[in-house]
XYZ file of C-alpha atoms in Angstrom:
580
model
C 10.051 20.412 -40.043
C 12.459 18.288 -38.026
C 14.575 21.273 -36.941
C 13.031 21.505 -33.442
C 12.298 17.798 -33.027
C 14.495 15.740 -30.697
C 16.993 13.534 -32.566
C 15.598 10.445 -30.840
C 12.179 11.081 -32.438
C 13.761 11.616 -35.839
C 15.582 8.296 -35.461
C 12.355 6.635 -34.283
C 10.539 8.051 -37.330
C 13.161 6.480 -39.577
C 12.768 3.120 -37.803
C 8.991 3.351 -38.145
C 9.185 3.944 -41.869
C 11.470 0.901 -42.156
C 8.927 -1.198 -40.270
C 11.137 -1.778 -37.206
C 8.802 0.218 -34.924
C 5.009 0.235 -34.920
C 3.136 3.455 -35.653
C 1.323 3.170 -32.315
C 4.610 3.018 -30.389
C 6.024 5.867 -32.442
C 3.089 8.106 -31.525
C 3.632 7.190 -27.851
C 7.305 8.214 -28.003
C 6.469 11.383 -29.884
C 3.900 12.385 -27.259
C 6.479 11.830 -24.493
C 8.765 14.350 -26.229
C 5.966 16.877 -26.681
C 5.589 16.301 -30.435
C 2.034 16.806 -31.679
C 0.216 14.039 -33.509
C 0.157 16.096 -36.723
C 3.928 16.679 -36.662
C 4.620 13.060 -35.711
C 2.450 11.763 -38.530
C 4.109 14.061 -41.029
C 7.539 12.755 -40.007
C 6.545 9.263 -41.158
C 4.765 10.402 -44.327
C 1.158 9.975 -43.216
C -1.791 11.894 -44.664
C -4.112 13.980 -42.457
C -6.903 11.311 -42.390
C -4.316 8.634 -41.566
C -2.931 10.767 -38.740
C -6.399 11.296 -37.270
C -7.100 7.570 -37.316
C -3.691 6.516 -35.955
C -3.651 9.065 -33.125
C -7.184 8.241 -31.929
C -7.113 6.724 -28.427
C -7.119 2.942 -28.283
C -9.472 2.645 -25.291
C -9.471 -1.136 -25.349
C -5.687 -1.268 -25.394
C -5.384 1.378 -22.685
C -7.764 -0.485 -20.408
C -5.265 -3.342 -20.232
C -2.641 -1.048 -18.735
C -2.213 -0.507 -14.999
C -4.291 2.396 -13.616
C -1.025 3.931 -12.444
C 0.373 3.907 -15.988
C -2.851 5.489 -17.237
C -2.468 8.060 -14.457
C 0.822 9.242 -15.991
C -0.930 9.858 -19.330
C -3.718 11.746 -17.575
C -1.201 13.917 -15.739
C 0.522 14.827 -19.007
C -2.825 15.714 -20.558
C -3.804 17.831 -17.549
C -0.447 19.628 -17.632
C -0.886 20.418 -21.328
C -4.343 21.803 -20.591
C -2.923 23.971 -17.798
C -0.217 25.305 -20.097
C -2.773 26.118 -22.805
C -5.644 27.477 -20.738
C -4.045 28.466 -17.424
C -5.082 27.206 -14.015
C -3.561 24.376 -12.005
C -3.920 20.606 -12.024
C -5.746 18.668 -9.297
C -4.075 15.286 -8.985
C -6.345 12.874 -7.102
C -4.633 9.852 -8.610
C -1.995 8.973 -6.014
C -2.747 7.944 -2.429
C 0.224 9.692 -0.818
C -1.244 11.771 2.074
C -0.556 15.485 2.372
C -0.695 15.241 6.194
C 2.184 13.956 8.302
C 3.286 13.572 11.889
C 5.766 16.292 12.929
C 6.346 15.467 16.617
C 8.070 12.164 15.899
C 10.172 13.742 13.165
C 11.395 16.366 15.654
C 12.209 13.653 18.189
C 14.153 11.690 15.562
C 16.298 14.773 14.980
C 17.112 14.949 18.701
C 17.816 11.214 18.860
C 20.202 11.564 15.907
C 21.973 14.437 17.648
C 22.293 12.423 20.863
C 23.710 9.473 18.925
C 26.315 11.681 17.257
C 27.352 13.258 20.556
C 27.683 9.822 22.168
C 29.897 8.636 19.314
C 32.157 11.672 19.742
C 32.681 11.147 23.506
C 35.731 8.940 23.058
C 36.686 10.100 19.579
C 40.374 10.583 18.791
C 39.792 13.185 16.088
C 37.388 15.766 14.656
C 34.532 14.488 12.464
C 35.095 10.933 13.655
C 33.014 9.030 16.159
C 33.336 5.582 17.674
C 30.673 2.954 18.222
C 28.883 3.742 21.459
C 28.892 1.640 24.610
C 25.669 0.277 26.048
C 26.498 0.592 29.733
C 25.430 3.937 31.165
C 23.822 5.195 27.953
C 20.429 5.694 29.634
C 21.967 8.034 32.228
C 23.682 9.983 29.457
C 20.378 10.284 27.627
C 18.669 11.700 30.741
C 21.279 14.446 30.957
C 20.983 15.140 27.233
C 17.190 15.386 27.124
C 17.105 17.560 30.264
C 19.235 20.092 28.403
C 16.808 20.055 25.483
C 13.662 20.916 27.465
C 11.295 23.089 25.479
C 12.671 22.040 22.110
C 10.275 20.403 19.600
C 10.071 16.672 20.159
C 11.969 16.665 23.474
C 8.997 16.059 25.782
C 7.700 13.263 23.577
C 11.109 11.584 23.250
C 11.491 11.549 27.047
C 7.977 10.113 27.519
C 8.495 7.550 24.738
C 11.629 6.069 26.259
C 10.094 6.048 29.746
C 7.046 4.202 28.348
C 9.218 1.627 26.585
C 11.200 0.986 29.759
C 8.215 0.771 32.114
C 5.643 -1.023 29.919
C 7.958 -3.484 28.188
C 10.002 -4.329 31.256
C 13.319 -3.815 29.469
C 16.408 -2.358 31.191
C 16.803 1.379 30.417
C 20.271 0.863 28.911
C 18.845 -1.757 26.504
C 16.061 0.556 25.342
C 18.227 3.639 24.858
C 21.087 1.678 23.283
C 18.927 -0.094 20.689
C 17.258 3.158 19.635
C 20.516 5.125 19.611
C 22.472 2.402 17.853
C 19.601 2.045 15.392
C 19.412 5.732 14.487
C 23.218 5.773 14.181
C 22.984 3.176 11.409
C 26.629 2.194 11.838
C 26.035 -1.551 12.091
C 24.190 -4.214 10.117
C 20.677 -4.859 11.484
C 21.139 -7.548 14.141
C 19.210 -9.768 14.257
C 18.433 -9.145 10.580
C 14.713 -9.947 10.880
C 13.997 -7.186 13.422
C 15.563 -5.635 16.526
C 14.163 -7.076 19.791
C 13.076 -3.597 20.915
C 11.388 -2.875 17.575
C 9.504 -6.171 17.713
C 8.285 -5.562 21.269
C 7.133 -1.982 20.601
C 5.563 -2.614 17.185
C 3.749 -5.688 18.491
C 2.242 -3.525 21.245
C 1.245 -0.960 18.581
C -0.344 -3.621 16.359
C -2.275 -4.989 19.332
C -3.915 -1.577 19.520
C -4.377 -0.808 15.818
C -5.117 -4.228 14.330
C -6.609 -6.095 17.289
C -8.326 -3.183 19.091
C -6.344 -4.012 22.273
C -7.708 -7.572 22.306
C -5.145 -9.760 20.498
C -5.636 -13.520 20.073
C -3.707 -16.067 22.119
C -0.150 -16.780 21.113
C 2.735 -14.665 19.918
C 3.121 -12.890 16.588
C 6.672 -12.786 15.236
C 7.459 -9.746 13.114
C 9.660 -9.137 10.096
C 10.426 -5.449 9.514
C 10.094 -4.564 5.819
C 10.375 -1.654 3.411
C 6.655 -0.860 3.531
C 3.697 -3.073 2.620
C 4.658 -3.532 -1.027
C 7.991 -5.110 -0.112
C 6.161 -7.244 2.453
C 3.844 -8.602 -0.225
C 6.749 -9.421 -2.545
C 8.619 -11.181 0.263
C 5.527 -13.196 1.203
C 4.773 -14.397 -2.319
C 8.433 -15.165 -2.943
C 8.776 -17.236 0.238
C 5.519 -19.073 -0.360
C 6.831 -19.994 -3.805
C 10.334 -20.936 -2.615
C 8.883 -23.134 0.153
C 6.486 -24.820 -2.297
C 3.414 -23.681 -0.397
C 2.185 -21.998 -3.582
C 3.007 -23.705 -6.865
C 2.329 -22.715 -10.499
C -1.298 -23.448 -11.326
C -2.521 -23.102 -7.732
C -5.525 -20.880 -7.143
C -5.426 -17.735 -5.022
C -8.595 -15.891 -4.028
C -8.537 -12.091 -4.105
C -11.116 -9.892 -2.381
C -12.081 -7.189 -4.887
C -12.070 -4.297 -5.580
C -8.403 -4.083 -4.568
C -5.178 -2.123 -5.094
C -4.434 -2.887 -8.748
C -0.851 -4.252 -8.470
C -2.219 -6.964 -6.179
C -4.383 -8.122 -9.096
C -1.352 -8.304 -11.339
C 1.145 -9.911 -8.941
C -0.139 -13.544 -8.890
C -0.318 -13.734 -12.668
C 3.330 -12.826 -13.195
C 5.448 -15.552 -14.727
C 7.379 -15.703 -11.434
C 4.349 -17.316 -9.790
C 1.929 -18.517 -12.503
C -1.048 -18.590 -10.154
C -4.711 -18.749 -11.111
C -6.859 -16.012 -9.598
C -10.367 -16.327 -8.178
C -12.120 -13.047 -7.446
C -14.151 -12.783 -4.244
C -16.289 -9.845 -5.298
C -17.562 -7.255 -2.859
C -21.161 -6.199 -3.500
C -21.737 -2.471 -3.907
C -25.382 -2.907 -2.876
C -24.113 -4.384 0.413
C -21.706 -1.460 0.960
C -18.911 -3.653 -0.407
C -19.369 -6.542 2.011
C -18.996 -10.102 0.659
C -22.219 -11.977 -0.240
C -22.624 -15.698 0.519
C -22.312 -16.667 -3.163
C -18.789 -15.234 -3.177
C -17.840 -16.638 0.233
C -18.766 -20.093 -1.121
C -15.796 -19.905 -3.521
C -13.522 -20.414 -0.499
C -14.819 -23.981 -0.115
C -12.765 -25.050 -3.125
C -9.743 -27.011 -1.769
C -7.838 -25.886 -4.854
C -7.796 -22.350 -3.473
C -4.550 -22.319 -1.496
C -4.488 -18.690 -0.397
C -6.775 -15.720 0.155
C -5.505 -12.181 0.093
C -7.006 -8.768 0.517
C -6.590 -5.151 1.512
C -8.750 -4.607 4.580
C -9.927 -1.851 4.937
C -10.103 -1.682 1.182
C -8.494 0.415 -1.493
C -10.360 1.838 -3.442
C -13.714 1.488 -1.638
C -12.488 2.692 1.800
C -14.561 0.034 3.573
C -13.543 -2.304 6.389
C -15.088 -5.769 6.320
C -17.687 -5.974 9.083
C -17.772 -8.601 11.829
C -20.436 -10.667 10.061
C -18.473 -10.836 6.804
C -15.231 -11.796 8.530
C -17.008 -14.482 10.578
C -18.805 -15.994 7.555
C -15.546 -16.171 5.611
C -13.562 -17.517 8.584
C -16.193 -20.169 9.318
C -16.123 -21.309 5.692
C -12.328 -21.590 5.740
C -12.362 -23.507 9.037
C -14.969 -25.980 7.776
C -13.796 -26.525 4.201
C -10.246 -25.239 3.719
C -8.464 -25.198 7.096
C -4.951 -24.935 5.632
C -5.697 -21.851 3.546
C -3.089 -19.109 3.901
C -4.643 -15.665 4.470
C -2.611 -12.621 3.414
C -4.108 -9.370 4.691
C -2.772 -5.857 4.049
C -4.107 -3.737 6.930
C -2.421 -0.412 6.105
C -5.738 1.484 6.453
C -6.789 -0.097 9.775
C -5.604 3.045 11.578
C -8.309 5.119 9.878
C -11.447 3.327 11.104
C -13.220 2.974 14.441
C -14.675 -0.439 13.590
C -11.973 -2.782 12.286
C -12.387 -6.558 12.096
C -9.501 -8.825 11.242
C -9.126 -12.489 10.331
C -6.150 -12.408 12.691
C -8.500 -12.734 15.657
C -10.486 -15.690 14.326
C -7.757 -17.480 12.352
C -4.455 -16.238 13.811
C -2.518 -19.326 12.718
C -3.608 -18.900 9.092
C -2.846 -15.227 8.670
C 0.159 -13.406 7.321
C -0.632 -9.872 8.415
C 0.918 -6.916 6.607
C 1.030 -3.429 8.083
C 2.587 -0.192 6.874
C 3.082 3.085 8.749
C 3.095 4.989 5.453
C -0.381 6.467 5.293
C -1.243 7.154 8.940
C 1.945 9.027 9.792
C 2.696 10.396 6.313
C 5.921 8.388 5.910
C 5.528 6.821 2.455
C 9.106 7.865 1.676
C 10.501 6.185 4.793
C 9.277 2.701 3.741
C 8.203 1.346 7.137
C 6.268 -1.910 7.325
C 6.040 -5.277 9.028
C 4.827 -8.825 8.426
C 3.048 -10.609 11.279
C 3.435 -14.405 11.551
C 1.879 -16.425 14.379
C 4.158 -18.710 16.390
C 1.987 -21.680 15.406
C 1.683 -20.629 11.758
C -0.163 -23.040 9.470
C 2.599 -22.671 6.873
C 5.110 -24.482 9.075
C 2.750 -27.456 9.173
C 2.218 -27.329 5.401
C 5.995 -27.376 4.838
C 6.423 -30.275 7.270
C 3.965 -32.352 5.199
C 5.681 -31.770 1.849
C 7.017 -34.883 0.063
C 10.488 -35.930 1.226
C 12.032 -34.980 -2.122
C 10.754 -31.401 -1.811
C 11.827 -31.182 1.836
C 15.302 -32.307 0.780
C 15.412 -29.477 -1.783
C 14.479 -26.988 0.938
C 17.146 -28.403 3.255
C 19.741 -27.693 0.576
C 18.451 -24.126 0.226
C 18.539 -23.284 3.925
C 21.536 -25.296 5.143
C 23.691 -22.220 4.494
C 22.163 -20.716 7.621
C 21.617 -23.716 9.898
C 22.781 -27.269 10.535
C 19.093 -28.130 11.066
C 17.404 -26.372 8.129
C 14.159 -28.297 8.554
C 13.587 -26.632 11.931
C 13.719 -23.076 10.551
C 10.339 -21.424 11.040
C 8.582 -19.665 8.185
C 8.930 -16.209 9.768
C 12.718 -16.680 9.727
C 12.634 -17.984 6.167
C 10.914 -14.774 5.084
C 13.958 -12.722 6.005
C 16.380 -15.276 4.561
C 14.504 -15.461 1.269
C 14.389 -11.670 1.038
C 18.169 -11.811 0.540
C 18.282 -15.092 -1.417
C 19.468 -16.908 1.752
C 23.167 -16.448 0.940
C 23.053 -12.796 1.998
C 20.584 -13.224 4.854
C 23.194 -12.177 7.432
C 23.315 -8.689 5.876
C 19.557 -8.397 5.364
C 16.929 -6.605 7.346
C 15.444 -3.122 7.537
C 17.969 -0.371 8.299
C 18.541 0.773 11.866
C 17.286 4.342 11.313
C 14.064 2.977 9.785
C 13.524 0.696 12.757
C 14.196 3.538 15.204
C 11.593 5.611 13.372
C 9.144 2.714 13.455
C 9.588 2.460 17.229
C 8.950 6.149 17.820
C 5.899 6.328 15.556
C 4.477 3.316 17.392
C 5.200 4.874 20.772
C 3.542 8.119 19.695
C 0.286 6.265 19.073
C 0.595 4.228 22.281
C 1.053 7.383 24.350
C -2.002 8.994 22.736
C -4.511 7.341 25.078
C -7.428 9.529 23.948
C -6.725 8.994 20.227
C -6.331 12.731 19.601
C -4.077 12.278 16.558
C -6.348 9.634 15.017
C -9.474 11.747 15.511
C -7.767 14.755 13.925
C -6.685 12.785 10.845
C -10.118 11.178 10.508
C -11.783 14.582 10.793
C -9.617 15.948 7.967
C -10.654 13.074 5.722
C -14.306 13.292 6.780
C -14.499 16.943 5.698
C -12.968 16.140 2.330
C -15.349 13.201 1.870
C -18.365 15.380 2.664
C -17.200 18.117 0.298
C -16.848 15.649 -2.588
C -20.244 14.004 -2.204
C -21.978 17.343 -1.626
C -20.551 18.659 -4.900
C -21.642 15.457 -6.666
C -25.110 15.831 -5.141
C -24.885 12.169 -4.155
C -25.821 10.607 -0.835
C -22.755 10.594 1.419
C -21.883 7.062 2.622
C -21.553 6.943 6.410
C -20.384 4.399 8.992
C -17.681 3.563 11.533
C -16.062 1.143 9.073
C -15.188 3.834 6.500
C -11.638 5.169 6.143
C -12.684 7.932 3.686
C -9.142 7.765 2.326
C -10.472 7.138 -1.190
C -13.868 7.472 -2.823
C -15.026 5.103 -5.567
C -17.611 6.961 -7.638
C -20.014 4.917 -9.744
C -20.448 7.048 -12.877
C -23.291 4.918 -14.207
C -25.297 5.565 -11.038
C -24.469 9.257 -11.271
C -25.678 9.291 -14.891
C -28.988 7.712 -13.856
C -29.343 10.194 -11.001
C -28.669 13.200 -13.234
C -30.372 12.287 -16.503
C -32.156 8.954 -16.190
C -31.637 5.344 -17.240
C -31.959 5.978 -20.981
C -29.063 8.425 -20.938
C -26.985 6.090 -18.727
C -27.500 3.285 -21.263
C -26.192 5.524 -24.053
C -23.230 6.671 -21.954
C -22.083 3.180 -21.029
C -21.983 2.042 -24.652
C -18.747 4.027 -24.835
C -15.580 3.509 -22.813
C -15.194 4.800 -19.270
C -11.562 5.800 -19.868
C -12.747 8.490 -22.248
C -14.575 10.097 -19.305
C -11.313 10.278 -17.351
C -9.425 11.731 -20.297
C -12.085 14.429 -20.734
C -11.837 15.176 -17.015
C -8.060 15.602 -17.341
C -8.022 17.400 -20.689
C -10.886 19.841 -20.121
C -10.795 20.358 -16.354
C -7.176 19.512 -15.393
C -8.437 16.867 -12.938
C -6.753 13.476 -12.579
C -8.587 10.453 -11.152
C -8.013 6.743 -11.700
C -10.281 4.196 -13.415
C -12.186 2.048 -10.912
C -12.225 -0.808 -13.404
C -8.453 -1.111 -12.994
C -9.034 -2.065 -9.350
C -11.635 -4.690 -10.373
C -14.355 -2.206 -9.467
C -17.443 -1.305 -11.519
C -16.572 -0.739 -15.214
C -17.953 2.794 -15.155
C -16.353 4.109 -11.987
C -13.451 6.286 -10.947
C -11.294 6.525 -7.828
C -10.646 9.823 -6.072
C -7.727 9.848 -3.613
C -8.843 12.269 -0.891
C -5.748 12.059 1.303
C -3.524 14.209 -0.903
C -5.872 17.040 -1.862
C -7.595 19.881 -0.011
C -11.238 20.114 1.003
C -11.693 22.800 -1.643
C -10.146 20.551 -4.300
C -12.541 17.754 -3.322
C -15.481 20.045 -4.014
C -13.932 21.147 -7.317
C -13.413 17.541 -8.396
C -17.073 16.812 -7.722
C -18.101 19.848 -9.749
C -15.805 18.859 -12.631
C -17.166 15.307 -12.715
C -20.652 16.829 -12.996
C -19.497 19.125 -15.837
C -18.075 16.217 -17.834
C -21.369 14.355 -17.411
C -23.237 17.442 -18.627
C -20.986 17.516 -21.693
C -21.910 13.928 -22.519
C -25.576 14.848 -22.148
C -25.223 17.552 -24.785
C -23.614 15.078 -27.180
C -25.808 12.053 -26.561
C -29.107 13.785 -25.922
């Protein structure tokens, strides 16, 4: 029996029989190695009825796992179904887009070539280049790009550098040198927090995307990060290190939300207490007054959110943002607001707390979704020059300020004067290695060019094209579900959160829906994966409705969206046959 079983599973079976490994964990390992439940049970001496009971899904236990861990199980199940019955899997579980910007990628190739040629100009030997000189580099670039006319990315690269020079008022040699030196990647990022050129260009980009070309007064200082997830980790770490957030403090979270953001505050690293600010589905996921009132509690030290949201694809409207901002101003003026705005690029009507409470906000932005650069890890944190956190730190007890002085004196003779936006970068490298921190030069060069691409697109052609792709997929899904298609200028349509209980009522009535929801919603997802090779994530894992699922539309075709809708309907029909 054990002839074709991996030795690790045979060893695990022995450990299970000795009581060193639980049966549940053994069945997990066996499944990972493709061992059937029957074979696995036999290896540890179980009878057929015992095997059936032990291998039955533990829905309650599974529901405590991250949706992204559950996704891996669903993918394996869908793959097994494909192998057994043929066909292909539709994976609507991950939000990585299948669209991407090609023009900037072509221009990056040319910029890399120019950088290499510049390094070789004074080289003493083959395959070796020397660090380039700044003086005269703009003139060299003009000659280079003239010789590349007609090549992909050349026209854009020329326009991008001209825009940066003219609109930002920087000397041409400065602009070309910082981009060329950045793409070369032959020097530590200097300054580590962000290159001056990157900060100027990305700030101009964020003015357009986040503030709709109407930014608030004052300057936002940026810290370039490895995407939004790194930004969030850096923020929470620095807030903890600077004693702005302490174990036991409350943080408010606007829900539904990207599931790791639910899990982050509760980690032992932070020990924070969470307060959910629940969006109301009946209000198209806006925040009702009863939830806004929770922000009056002075014990709530921070508020964080994804806006526009994941998984509901909704941007908070102007009324919601104003009601929340007014409550914070009146009752909790030193509240820190952490806002992930990665999906702001996908809506026509975006409202940000950064306009009403710029000094309170730590804005997070990532280029990942809009330009299809999730693998590049391009993000930034926005911190206002008059950030509320600096004032909070200045009012800490003298003993705590003395502890912070010890932490930061490695980098300054006046550690108490270091602003929070600088501390973010220092803390990201545990202070001692702050001088070698920062986002890599090639990443910052890419960030500049993606920003410039959007800034040059005065008629929003790229944005409209991306939004149209998502709109068609959205329509196809809801048409197949025979559900009313949500509409509005504040929708990203990047994800769809489908309320299965509402669908059950629509298809078969309230009595059937009551029977259905006595079971566990995860079983619905496993049937969808096992019978129809379709992977979606549980909405409950995002603090959404218990009986809901999330469909990621950005990484699947319009045809797949329709098929997913049809398959969801088929699973519901199967339940109807069973439950009556």
